[in-house]
Amino acid sequence: MASITLDRVGKTYPGGGQAVTDVSIRIADGEFLVLVGPSGCGKSTLLRMVAGLETISTGTVAIGDRVVNTVEPADRDIAMVFQNYALYPHMTVRQNLAYGLKNRGTPAAEIARRVDEAAAILEIGAFLDRKPRALSGGQRQRVAMGRAIVREPAAFLFDEPLSNLDAKLRLSMRGEIRLLQKRLGTTAIYVTHDQLEAMTLADRLVVLNGGRIEQIGTPMEVYRRPATTFVAAFIGSPAMNLIPAQIADGALTVGGVRVQLPLPSGLDGPVTLGVRPEDLQPRRNGGDGHLTLDVSYVEDLGAQRLVHGRIGGHAMVCTLPAGHAVQDRLFLHADADALHLFDVQGGRRLT
Amino acid sequence: MKRTIFGNQVLPWLLLAPQLVVTLVFFLWPAAQAIWQSFLREDAFGLNTSFVWFLNYRALLNDGDYMAALGTTAIFSVSVAALSMGLALGLAVSVDRLVKRAPLYTTLLVWPYAVAPVIAGILWWFIFNPTIGILPYLLDRVGYDWNHRLQSGDAMMLVVIAAAWKQVSYNFLFFVAGLQSIPASLREAAAIDGAGPVKRFATITFPLLAPTTFFLMVVNVTYTMFDTFGIIDATTGGGPNQATTILIYKIYADGFLALNLGSSAAQSVILMAIVIVLTMIQFRYIEKKVAY
Ligand SMILES: Nc1ncnc2c1ncn2[C@@H]1O[C@H](COP(=O)(O)OP(=O)(O)OP(=O)(O)O)[C@@H](O)[C@H]1O
Ligand SMILES: [Mg+2]
């Protein structure tokens, strides 16, 4: 077990562009860190640099106290679970699990003990003597996990390990991975593009965009106080509403309505206002500071209703409890602390 | 497996016809003739032909030269297959490592396959020619007196190199394709699992290449048994002292030079049987082990 420190890490692919720029993260011992971001943002690249599968162009990666920039993957004391599982097709499940231990000269009795233990934890004991070909996707996923845990490494690295599973299995495996990591207390870095997976698994999550860090924080911090419009739109489902607004004379105007908000002094001119659909509360009538939504259509999700509409010509979504009646117009209110203000140019948070 | 249903019973036969005709005319018919011929004995002038049952075969079993040719063929086959496949695998692995596979390198490596066996033989005959060749000249300077006209070891080495050289291209292409089909993540996983480059090759890459290796083994053995006639004829002519007379060459020498058609036909039949049996053994027993 060990902490992992990334210090101003950058990656330039030969012939390619800059995939990762200036990333610094301190991952505490036993922490579950999730790297999340859209496709192509450099998550895998970052993880593979920690694993030693890609060279590090700039900066340093340290596992524990040791800088590992030039250390071979084998000597970094990490285990990785690949998206396609990368099980050795010509070996049985048992041989797959034992391979890493064997290579390190672990005594046979110890290998057998650890393999049996891992098999018991992951409930794969029944097919230890099968080849991967004869397993279902979910079982293969478990074997891949097993191969990581038998090694008892300092850190687990996961590259979208659940993306090949169906929705239901993904949900249950998500829970299992979380439990297992807590139980073993092993530091973990987990890559995903699924914000829900990121929210539910992470102790802390790192939102990446275009190879740069947008924000680091606990899931609730990132959800409650997104640092940029990118994070605001990426984390949370349905996504946060982002609409243009005006600040003049210390008052915020959106869609022709003045909204009461304690504003930091010195702000003036156009801003981007962010408000989560679930933070918009319906009101019986249009009162002071209430927004008026022209309803376009309603989606029923069962537990809640998604109301799509427009405010002052800008698209807006709000969620209402199931069964809440919706007319052509909806009067909405949001608490001051549920309103997020962002810079129009850079998209950075202002409040 | 996709199954196509033909409503018409004639169409499938029509589609197969060209291949069937070729097989019939160029394989089955000559094979049948050889079998028939192997039971006959002609006198030296071709005037008298008599049916002698297995006499030709029995004569072969008691023929020391024939037994020697069998042994020579075994050594030759194994050496050529091992050398050409080993070289091809080495080249394929080094190509696979290059980030962008160098197309020029790959193209050059494929050329030898396009060269006719006789040309290949003559090429090597020149290179190794004891009087004018470049290699004997170089070998002489390091103190080795190369002479494949007199030394049977040198002669064998010459035909093995010439035959293997031609086959390297073919094997190389298959090995490259085989390597490409192994996902990079497997080797990465093995690297993380603590296997160095050599161990990774031995425990992951090579076992996963087994189907390719097996296929090439069958092809190469068949090649050495049949297709190397031109090379032998152009380089050593089976000598010295029959040291490089492999079965296919002996068939030619006995049949067309010594005009002993009966014996030559019997030898063809035996060679055919050997290749069929070897191929069957390979498919029966080895293929099961290489499937994963
Ligand atoms: N071997 C490579 N050579 C050149 N460029 C590469 C290479 N691998 C990745 N890239 C580029 O680096 C960027 C980041 O890629 P990376 O695989 O890290 O993205 P990702 O965040 O994992 O995306 P995804 O969610 O689709 O897996 C991409 O723009 C990609 O095109
Ligand atoms: Mg990726």
XYZ file of C-alpha atoms and ligand atoms in Angstrom:
675
model
C 0.000 0.000 0.000
C 1.258 3.399 -0.888
C 0.381 6.917 -1.818
C 0.797 8.038 -5.420
C 2.012 11.478 -6.348
C 1.806 13.002 -9.793
C 3.822 16.173 -10.125
C 3.275 18.373 -13.180
C 2.937 15.332 -15.400
C 2.692 15.852 -19.141
C 2.590 13.566 -22.152
C 3.312 14.314 -25.777
C 2.880 11.416 -28.166
C 5.459 11.232 -30.926
C 3.733 12.566 -34.003
C 0.592 13.177 -31.977
C -0.528 16.122 -29.942
C -0.218 16.949 -26.288
C -2.391 14.289 -24.629
C -1.836 15.310 -20.994
C -0.712 18.696 -19.701
C 0.568 19.696 -16.297
C -1.320 17.267 -14.084
C -0.545 17.278 -10.359
C -2.438 14.982 -8.000
C -1.645 13.568 -4.562
C -3.406 10.310 -3.935
C -3.424 9.293 -0.296
C -2.714 5.754 0.843
C -5.912 3.720 0.547
C -7.758 6.378 -1.377
C -10.087 5.585 -4.282
C -9.415 8.194 -6.944
C -11.503 8.347 -10.103
C -10.329 10.005 -13.311
C -13.349 11.073 -15.284
C -13.795 12.976 -18.511
C -15.071 12.694 -22.057
C -13.512 10.395 -24.637
C -10.024 11.414 -25.676
C -9.354 13.654 -22.675
C -6.249 11.686 -21.687
C -7.539 9.501 -18.851
C -6.062 6.274 -20.184
C -2.827 8.009 -21.067
C -2.480 9.278 -17.505
C -3.246 5.881 -16.020
C -0.831 4.138 -18.369
C 1.902 6.534 -17.347
C 1.353 5.520 -13.742
C 1.433 1.863 -14.832
C 4.629 2.333 -16.800
C 3.085 1.408 -20.130
C 3.692 4.889 -21.538
C 6.780 7.008 -21.060
C 6.364 10.206 -19.060
C 7.263 13.240 -21.192
C 7.463 15.796 -18.397
C 7.067 15.807 -14.627
C 7.354 12.923 -12.180
C 5.221 10.068 -10.930
C 6.011 8.697 -7.482
C 4.581 5.594 -5.867
C 5.202 5.805 -2.146
C 8.438 7.742 -1.782
C 9.942 6.360 -4.957
C 9.954 8.253 -8.239
C 9.082 5.609 -10.829
C 9.533 7.486 -14.117
C 12.130 5.020 -15.342
C 11.006 1.957 -13.364
C 9.680 -1.012 -15.355
C 5.936 -1.780 -14.968
C 6.818 -5.027 -13.230
C 8.754 -3.233 -10.518
C 6.161 -0.569 -9.729
C 4.154 -2.862 -7.489
C 0.859 -2.068 -9.206
C -1.838 -4.238 -10.760
C -4.018 -3.194 -13.644
C -7.460 -4.241 -14.832
C -7.894 -3.625 -18.541
C -11.058 -2.704 -20.370
C -10.873 -5.890 -22.444
C -9.655 -7.796 -19.343
C -6.532 -9.025 -21.194
C -6.794 -12.534 -19.763
C -4.235 -14.949 -21.187
C -6.411 -17.070 -23.492
C -4.160 -20.130 -23.456
C -4.078 -20.424 -19.671
C -6.731 -21.628 -17.279
C -8.222 -19.198 -14.796
C -5.938 -20.628 -12.121
C -2.864 -20.136 -14.291
C -4.011 -16.623 -15.126
C -4.183 -15.761 -11.439
C -0.906 -17.483 -10.612
C 1.119 -16.052 -13.508
C 2.197 -12.821 -11.815
C 3.099 -14.594 -8.578
C 5.032 -17.289 -10.398
C 7.053 -14.692 -12.271
C 8.055 -13.199 -8.956
C 9.194 -16.522 -7.576
C 6.472 -16.885 -4.967
C 6.545 -20.382 -3.389
C 3.948 -22.785 -4.808
C 2.119 -23.224 -1.505
C 1.771 -19.476 -1.096
C 0.503 -19.141 -4.684
C -2.110 -21.817 -4.083
C -3.237 -20.131 -0.864
C -3.589 -16.708 -2.448
C -5.334 -18.003 -5.562
C -7.846 -19.895 -3.447
C -8.392 -16.857 -1.286
C -8.976 -14.570 -4.253
C -11.224 -17.180 -5.851
C -13.298 -17.323 -2.672
C -13.614 -13.537 -2.423
C -14.669 -13.189 -6.045
C -16.688 -16.426 -6.166
C -14.802 -17.785 -9.160
C -13.756 -21.036 -7.470
C -16.079 -23.089 -9.662
C -14.263 -22.311 -12.883
C -10.628 -22.152 -11.842
C -9.770 -24.871 -14.335
C -11.561 -23.352 -17.302
C -10.022 -21.275 -20.032
C -11.219 -17.652 -20.319
C -12.964 -18.524 -23.566
C -15.425 -20.626 -21.587
C -16.493 -17.771 -19.290
C -19.182 -15.115 -19.548
C -18.235 -11.450 -19.703
C -19.035 -10.934 -16.040
C -16.993 -13.957 -14.994
C -14.057 -12.764 -17.067
C -14.323 -9.424 -15.335
C -14.075 -11.180 -11.978
C -11.057 -13.163 -13.086
C -9.400 -9.930 -14.188
C -10.104 -8.517 -10.724
C -8.767 -11.694 -9.183
C -5.541 -11.415 -11.126
C -5.117 -7.953 -9.662
C -5.850 -8.842 -6.036
C -3.727 -12.018 -5.764
C -0.697 -9.886 -6.321
C -1.502 -7.810 -3.211
C -0.075 -4.726 -4.939
C 0.470 -1.228 -3.606
C -2.135 0.131 -5.993
C -4.895 -0.966 -8.345
C -5.251 0.718 -11.698
C -8.572 0.306 -13.482
C -9.136 1.380 -17.086
C -12.905 1.364 -17.675
C -13.229 -2.169 -16.316
C -17.014 -2.206 -16.400
C -17.705 -0.715 -19.795
C -18.116 -4.096 -21.502
C -20.804 -5.293 -19.103
C -24.548 -4.850 -19.370
C -26.179 -2.149 -17.265
C -27.372 -4.398 -14.452
C -24.116 -6.268 -14.029
C -22.231 -2.996 -14.151
C -24.243 -1.756 -11.211
C -23.555 -4.776 -9.042
C -19.872 -4.981 -10.001
C -19.537 -1.306 -9.200
C -20.667 -2.010 -5.667
C -18.371 -5.004 -5.384
C -15.314 -3.114 -6.558
C -16.028 -0.409 -4.024
C -16.455 -2.900 -1.166
C -13.395 -4.870 -2.150
C -11.192 -1.814 -2.334
C -12.343 -0.609 1.074
C -11.832 -4.061 2.555
C -8.323 -4.454 1.183
C -7.471 -0.809 1.801
C -5.476 -0.656 -1.411
C -4.933 2.658 -3.174
C -6.874 2.720 -6.434
C -6.988 4.847 -9.573
C -10.068 4.241 -11.648
C -10.682 5.593 -15.138
C -14.187 6.044 -16.474
C -16.147 8.311 -18.778
C -19.354 7.561 -16.887
C -20.041 10.378 -14.433
C -22.437 8.245 -12.388
C -19.769 5.561 -11.930
C -17.332 8.292 -10.976
C -19.708 9.812 -8.407
C -20.557 6.523 -6.738
C -17.063 5.021 -6.584
C -14.801 7.919 -5.795
C -13.364 9.141 -2.555
C -12.165 11.969 -4.721
C -12.624 12.517 -8.382
C -10.563 14.310 -10.957
C -12.388 15.805 -13.886
C -10.181 15.966 -16.968
C -10.785 17.922 -20.128
C -8.410 18.098 -23.078
C -5.561 16.654 -21.024
C -5.891 19.195 -18.208
C -7.445 18.984 -14.771
C -10.683 20.926 -14.526
C -11.346 20.114 -10.903
C -10.306 17.779 -8.087
C -12.610 17.126 -5.182
C -14.946 14.755 -3.413
C -17.997 13.836 -5.465
C -20.200 16.134 -3.403
C -17.780 19.042 -3.651
C -17.623 18.662 -7.401
C -21.378 18.321 -7.598
C -22.111 21.211 -5.236
C -19.445 23.634 -6.386
C -18.312 22.824 -9.932
C -15.227 24.877 -10.691
C -16.011 25.432 -14.363
C -18.924 25.265 -16.760
C -17.327 22.121 -18.210
C -17.519 20.324 -14.862
C -20.977 21.741 -14.247
C -22.246 20.275 -17.497
C -20.332 16.987 -17.160
C -21.154 15.964 -13.594
C -24.783 15.359 -12.726
C -27.624 13.919 -14.729
C -29.629 15.542 -16.178
C -26.931 18.108 -16.763
C -26.886 21.494 -15.076
C -28.703 24.276 -16.934
C -26.283 26.930 -18.131
C -27.899 30.103 -19.400
C -26.685 33.607 -20.084
C -27.525 36.238 -17.475
C -26.661 39.850 -16.753
C -25.280 41.581 -13.702
C -26.014 45.288 -13.458
C -25.889 47.498 -10.402
C -25.269 44.531 -8.129
C -28.374 42.661 -9.300
C -28.685 39.537 -11.439
C -31.158 39.489 -14.322
C -32.042 36.300 -16.121
C -34.765 36.032 -18.722
C -35.981 39.475 -17.727
C -36.314 38.497 -14.062
C -34.246 39.954 -11.266
C -32.988 37.243 -8.993
C -32.057 37.889 -5.403
C -28.491 36.699 -4.874
C -25.715 37.882 -2.623
C -23.197 38.829 -5.287
C -19.493 39.310 -4.782
C -18.667 42.961 -5.297
C -17.053 44.134 -8.483
C -19.036 41.898 -10.803
C -20.635 43.540 -13.736
C -21.834 42.608 -17.198
C -22.708 39.252 -18.742
C -22.228 35.977 -16.832
C -23.277 32.357 -17.234
C -25.815 31.233 -14.670
C -25.859 27.574 -13.708
C -28.696 25.861 -11.913
C -29.317 22.141 -11.540
C -32.668 20.818 -12.737
C -33.258 19.282 -9.324
C -32.633 22.595 -7.573
C -35.515 24.315 -9.327
C -38.635 24.274 -7.174
C -42.093 24.799 -8.614
C -44.151 27.703 -7.234
C -47.863 28.249 -7.469
C -47.646 31.716 -9.012
C -45.170 34.128 -10.462
C -43.866 36.068 -7.495
C -40.865 38.211 -6.893
C -37.682 36.629 -8.254
C -39.474 33.611 -9.723
C -38.447 32.409 -13.144
C -41.074 31.634 -15.734
C -40.559 28.506 -17.787
C -42.410 28.118 -21.109
C -42.935 24.374 -21.153
C -42.070 22.571 -24.390
C -42.526 18.952 -23.394
C -42.372 16.586 -20.437
C -40.465 13.307 -20.061
C -41.732 10.886 -17.452
C -38.964 8.842 -15.885
C -41.124 7.070 -13.353
C -39.787 8.479 -10.129
C -39.664 11.982 -11.531
C -40.730 14.138 -14.433
C -38.293 16.020 -16.630
C -39.799 19.261 -17.815
C -38.124 20.809 -20.868
C -38.819 24.411 -21.675
C -37.404 27.859 -22.275
C -36.641 30.839 -20.130
C -36.118 34.080 -21.997
C -35.418 32.054 -25.124
C -32.834 29.752 -23.497
C -33.371 25.992 -23.095
C -33.871 24.850 -19.523
C -34.700 21.559 -17.834
C -36.204 21.014 -14.418
C -37.123 17.888 -12.526
C -40.393 17.577 -10.679
C -41.737 14.826 -8.474
C -43.829 12.197 -10.267
C -47.467 13.203 -10.630
C -46.800 16.921 -10.365
C -49.167 18.646 -12.754
C -47.577 20.729 -15.485
C -49.331 23.465 -17.454
C -47.987 25.560 -20.315
C -46.114 27.684 -17.855
C -44.199 26.830 -14.773
C -43.040 29.249 -12.103
C -39.723 28.219 -10.644
C -37.660 29.267 -7.711
C -34.101 28.397 -6.756
C -32.350 29.037 -3.478
C -29.461 31.444 -3.645
C -26.915 28.729 -2.809
C -28.160 26.614 -5.711
C -27.268 29.275 -8.233
C -23.785 29.079 -9.748
C -22.181 31.967 -11.569
C -19.494 31.424 -14.181
C -17.288 33.679 -16.219
C -18.584 33.914 -19.788
C -15.162 33.707 -21.413
C -13.144 31.132 -19.473
C -16.110 29.409 -17.863
C -14.516 29.679 -14.403
C -16.610 29.857 -11.294
C -17.164 33.364 -9.952
C -18.831 32.786 -6.602
C -20.178 -21.436 -39.916
C -22.365 -19.893 -42.536
C -24.298 -22.423 -44.525
C -25.399 -21.731 -48.023
C -28.309 -23.706 -49.364
C -28.327 -24.357 -53.089
C -31.758 -25.092 -54.457
C -30.197 -26.357 -57.630
C -28.307 -29.638 -57.295
C -26.176 -29.021 -60.390
C -24.865 -25.576 -59.592
C -22.558 -26.620 -56.717
C -20.902 -29.208 -58.941
C -20.537 -26.688 -61.720
C -18.849 -24.252 -59.343
C -16.514 -26.960 -58.126
C -15.795 -28.274 -61.602
C -12.677 -26.243 -62.481
C -10.966 -27.235 -59.232
C -12.088 -30.829 -59.586
C -10.791 -31.024 -63.122
C -7.424 -29.615 -62.102
C -7.179 -32.049 -59.210
C -8.186 -34.933 -61.412
C -5.871 -34.175 -64.309
C -2.836 -33.009 -62.397
C -3.028 -35.005 -59.227
C -5.327 -38.001 -59.127
C -4.581 -39.248 -62.632
C -0.762 -39.079 -62.298
C -1.017 -40.536 -58.809
C -3.029 -43.463 -60.105
C -0.529 -43.914 -62.921
C 2.338 -43.897 -60.458
C 0.665 -46.532 -58.352
C 0.032 -48.705 -61.417
C 3.554 -48.126 -62.653
C 5.038 -49.098 -59.298
C 3.783 -52.642 -59.750
C 5.476 -53.011 -63.128
C 8.988 -53.746 -64.204
C 10.375 -52.819 -67.628
C 13.521 -54.127 -69.145
C 16.254 -51.634 -69.985
C 15.019 -51.079 -73.534
C 11.361 -50.586 -72.582
C 10.338 -53.537 -74.753
C 9.111 -55.863 -72.097
C 6.845 -54.932 -69.237
C 5.782 -57.389 -66.559
C 3.552 -57.124 -63.548
C 5.697 -57.855 -60.493
C 3.432 -57.093 -57.517
C 5.482 -55.611 -54.641
C 8.871 -56.479 -56.004
C 9.821 -52.826 -56.581
C 8.925 -51.964 -53.004
C 10.754 -54.922 -51.582
C 13.827 -54.006 -53.592
C 13.723 -50.498 -52.163
C 13.631 -51.719 -48.570
C 16.799 -53.667 -49.209
C 18.437 -50.789 -51.030
C 21.016 -49.025 -48.848
C 20.982 -45.955 -51.088
C 17.263 -45.576 -50.655
C 17.495 -45.844 -46.876
C 20.249 -43.244 -46.939
C 17.990 -40.941 -48.972
C 15.255 -41.362 -46.359
C 17.653 -40.257 -43.624
C 18.928 -37.368 -45.733
C 15.351 -36.212 -46.320
C 14.608 -36.255 -42.612
C 17.680 -34.173 -41.788
C 17.017 -31.827 -44.671
C 13.326 -31.326 -43.830
C 13.857 -30.656 -40.158
C 16.801 -28.329 -40.815
C 15.013 -26.310 -43.485
C 11.796 -25.996 -41.477
C 13.670 -25.051 -38.303
C 15.998 -22.593 -40.005
C 13.397 -20.846 -42.163
C 10.792 -20.657 -39.408
C 13.296 -19.544 -36.807
C 14.642 -16.792 -39.027
C 11.168 -15.703 -40.090
C 9.982 -15.530 -36.479
C 12.988 -13.451 -35.490
C 12.389 -11.029 -38.345
C 8.651 -10.868 -37.647
C 9.225 -10.071 -33.975
C 11.609 -7.267 -34.866
C 9.133 -5.804 -37.370
C 6.365 -6.033 -34.800
C 8.433 -3.915 -32.443
C 8.816 -1.026 -34.851
C 6.190 1.544 -34.014
C 5.178 2.076 -37.592
C 6.066 -1.056 -39.515
C 8.631 -0.128 -42.107
C 6.930 -0.975 -45.421
C 10.219 -1.115 -47.297
C 11.676 -3.663 -44.901
C 8.554 -5.785 -45.162
C 8.467 -5.604 -48.954
C 12.116 -6.568 -49.307
C 11.583 -9.555 -47.054
C 8.798 -10.815 -49.260
C 10.821 -10.836 -52.465
C 12.618 -14.165 -52.093
C 9.275 -15.931 -52.179
C 8.669 -14.666 -55.697
C 11.918 -16.225 -56.936
C 11.655 -19.568 -58.703
C 13.414 -22.466 -56.923
C 15.869 -23.026 -59.758
C 16.850 -19.355 -59.798
C 17.278 -19.452 -56.036
C 19.431 -22.534 -56.440
C 21.615 -20.896 -59.067
C 21.913 -17.761 -56.940
C 23.236 -19.734 -54.013
C 25.323 -21.890 -56.314
C 27.102 -18.704 -57.379
C 27.495 -17.364 -53.878
C 28.906 -20.655 -52.638
C 30.852 -21.618 -55.759
C 34.208 -22.936 -54.442
C 36.178 -21.278 -57.233
C 34.351 -18.017 -57.943
C 31.891 -17.605 -55.033
C 32.165 -14.847 -52.480
C 31.402 -16.936 -49.384
C 34.061 -19.616 -49.849
C 36.503 -16.739 -50.398
C 35.481 -15.111 -47.115
C 35.388 -18.441 -45.284
C 38.845 -19.199 -46.566
C 40.135 -16.054 -44.914
C 38.900 -17.224 -41.533
C 40.517 -20.565 -42.193
C 37.587 -22.682 -43.375
C 38.035 -24.549 -46.610
C 34.535 -24.587 -48.104
C 33.956 -27.161 -50.763
C 30.492 -28.548 -51.170
C 31.619 -30.528 -54.197
C 33.680 -32.751 -51.967
C 32.422 -32.247 -48.422
C 29.008 -33.741 -47.792
C 28.500 -31.521 -44.711
C 29.131 -28.390 -46.759
C 26.813 -29.638 -49.485
C 23.986 -30.287 -47.033
C 24.473 -26.876 -45.471
C 24.311 -25.269 -48.888
C 21.032 -26.874 -49.905
C 19.503 -26.223 -46.483
C 20.414 -22.528 -46.639
C 19.194 -22.186 -50.220
C 15.899 -23.955 -49.503
C 15.304 -22.135 -46.199
C 16.097 -18.731 -47.668
C 13.296 -19.075 -50.164
C 10.786 -20.068 -47.529
C 11.621 -17.328 -45.017
C 9.420 -14.766 -46.793
C 6.355 -16.910 -46.685
C 6.826 -17.801 -43.041
C 7.600 -14.196 -42.200
C 4.298 -12.950 -43.614
C 2.332 -15.447 -41.588
C 4.243 -14.723 -38.406
C 3.746 -10.970 -38.805
C 0.020 -11.495 -39.295
C -0.026 -13.828 -36.292
C 1.771 -11.319 -34.082
C -0.556 -8.537 -35.144
C -3.543 -10.528 -34.053
C -2.284 -10.779 -30.461
C -3.784 -7.854 -28.520
C -1.162 -5.462 -27.160
C -2.920 -5.476 -23.800
C -1.944 -9.129 -23.266
C 1.733 -8.290 -23.475
C 1.158 -5.228 -21.319
C -0.629 -7.310 -18.714
C 2.262 -9.764 -18.744
C 4.741 -6.905 -18.360
C 2.863 -5.708 -15.286
C 2.725 -9.314 -14.103
C 6.490 -9.268 -13.891
C 7.506 -11.044 -17.085
C 10.562 -9.629 -18.847
C 10.770 -9.472 -22.661
C 12.186 -12.980 -23.026
C 9.715 -14.552 -20.628
C 6.869 -12.611 -22.214
C 7.813 -14.046 -25.565
C 8.183 -17.564 -24.230
C 5.008 -17.681 -22.112
C 2.589 -15.374 -23.941
C 3.572 -14.501 -27.496
C 4.944 -17.834 -28.633
C 2.105 -19.980 -27.232
C -0.424 -17.621 -28.816
C 1.418 -17.999 -32.122
C 1.142 -21.785 -31.898
C -1.655 -22.120 -34.479
C 0.433 -20.128 -36.967
C 3.565 -22.110 -36.162
C 1.709 -25.371 -36.582
C 0.258 -24.373 -39.910
C 3.660 -23.271 -41.162
C 5.218 -26.523 -40.010
C 2.851 -28.501 -42.216
C 3.456 -26.190 -45.157
C 7.236 -26.200 -44.734
C 7.573 -29.943 -44.439
C 5.487 -30.405 -47.556
C 7.633 -27.801 -49.271
C 10.893 -29.522 -48.405
C 9.576 -32.869 -49.576
C 8.327 -31.728 -52.987
C 9.318 -28.210 -53.970
C 13.038 -28.340 -53.316
C 13.875 -30.428 -56.335
C 14.909 -27.375 -58.395
C 17.231 -26.122 -55.684
C 19.001 -29.457 -55.301
C 19.302 -29.897 -59.027
C 20.789 -26.434 -59.553
C 23.266 -26.535 -56.656
C 24.598 -29.987 -55.868
C 22.808 -32.356 -58.210
C 22.300 -34.659 -55.240
C 26.008 -35.054 -54.535
C 28.642 -35.372 -53.471
C 28.311 -39.079 -53.092
C 24.514 -38.763 -52.766
C 24.893 -36.678 -49.616
C 22.115 -34.332 -50.712
C 19.971 -36.854 -52.539
C 16.594 -36.426 -50.894
C 13.654 -38.623 -51.848
C 12.254 -36.330 -54.517
C 15.653 -36.044 -56.135
C 16.226 -39.771 -56.059
C 12.897 -40.305 -57.798
C 14.112 -38.070 -60.570
C 17.563 -39.626 -60.720
C 16.295 -43.221 -60.766
C 13.397 -42.577 -63.114
C 14.704 -40.076 -65.597
C 18.448 -40.603 -65.491
C 18.664 -44.325 -64.753
C 15.330 -45.039 -66.465
C 14.251 -47.423 -63.739
C 10.586 -46.389 -63.991
C 9.147 -49.079 -61.756
C 11.383 -48.270 -58.834
C 10.939 -44.558 -59.380
C 7.153 -44.940 -59.338
C 7.302 -46.995 -56.154
C 9.393 -44.259 -54.549
C 6.832 -41.620 -55.564
C 4.089 -43.624 -53.965
C 6.073 -43.989 -50.753
C 6.889 -40.259 -50.680
C 3.245 -39.444 -51.211
C 2.309 -41.788 -48.377
C 4.920 -40.253 -46.074
C 3.616 -36.729 -46.637
C 0.004 -37.802 -46.207
C 0.793 -39.632 -42.979
C 2.882 -36.764 -41.601
C 0.152 -34.258 -42.363
C -2.461 -36.475 -40.786
C -0.394 -36.934 -37.648
C 0.172 -33.210 -37.444
C -3.502 -32.399 -37.783
C -4.726 -35.178 -35.534
C -2.445 -34.821 -32.581
C -0.783 -31.459 -32.700
C -3.651 -29.253 -33.713
C -5.604 -30.302 -30.668
C -2.820 -29.129 -28.441
C -2.342 -25.753 -30.085
C -5.980 -24.658 -30.018
C -6.788 -22.349 -27.126
N -0.308 5.884 -29.058
C -0.782 7.124 -29.313
N -0.185 7.905 -30.240
C -0.632 9.145 -30.501
N -1.684 9.713 -29.889
C -2.340 8.982 -28.959
C -1.925 7.657 -28.627
N -2.757 7.172 -27.680
C -3.650 8.152 -27.431
N -3.405 9.254 -28.193
C -4.162 10.523 -28.169
O -4.084 11.049 -26.875
C -5.345 11.573 -26.478
C -5.792 10.925 -25.178
O -6.037 9.572 -25.391
P -6.524 8.596 -24.249
O -6.515 7.215 -24.777
O -5.738 8.859 -23.019
O -8.019 9.094 -24.052
P -9.111 8.560 -23.027
O -9.441 9.704 -22.145
O -8.677 7.307 -22.390
O -10.347 8.298 -23.999
P -11.410 7.086 -23.972
O -12.441 7.439 -22.950
O -11.970 7.143 -25.356
O -10.666 5.831 -23.682
C -6.286 11.328 -27.636
O -6.419 12.533 -28.343
C -5.609 10.287 -28.462
O -5.888 10.481 -29.814
Mg -9.282 5.215 -22.525
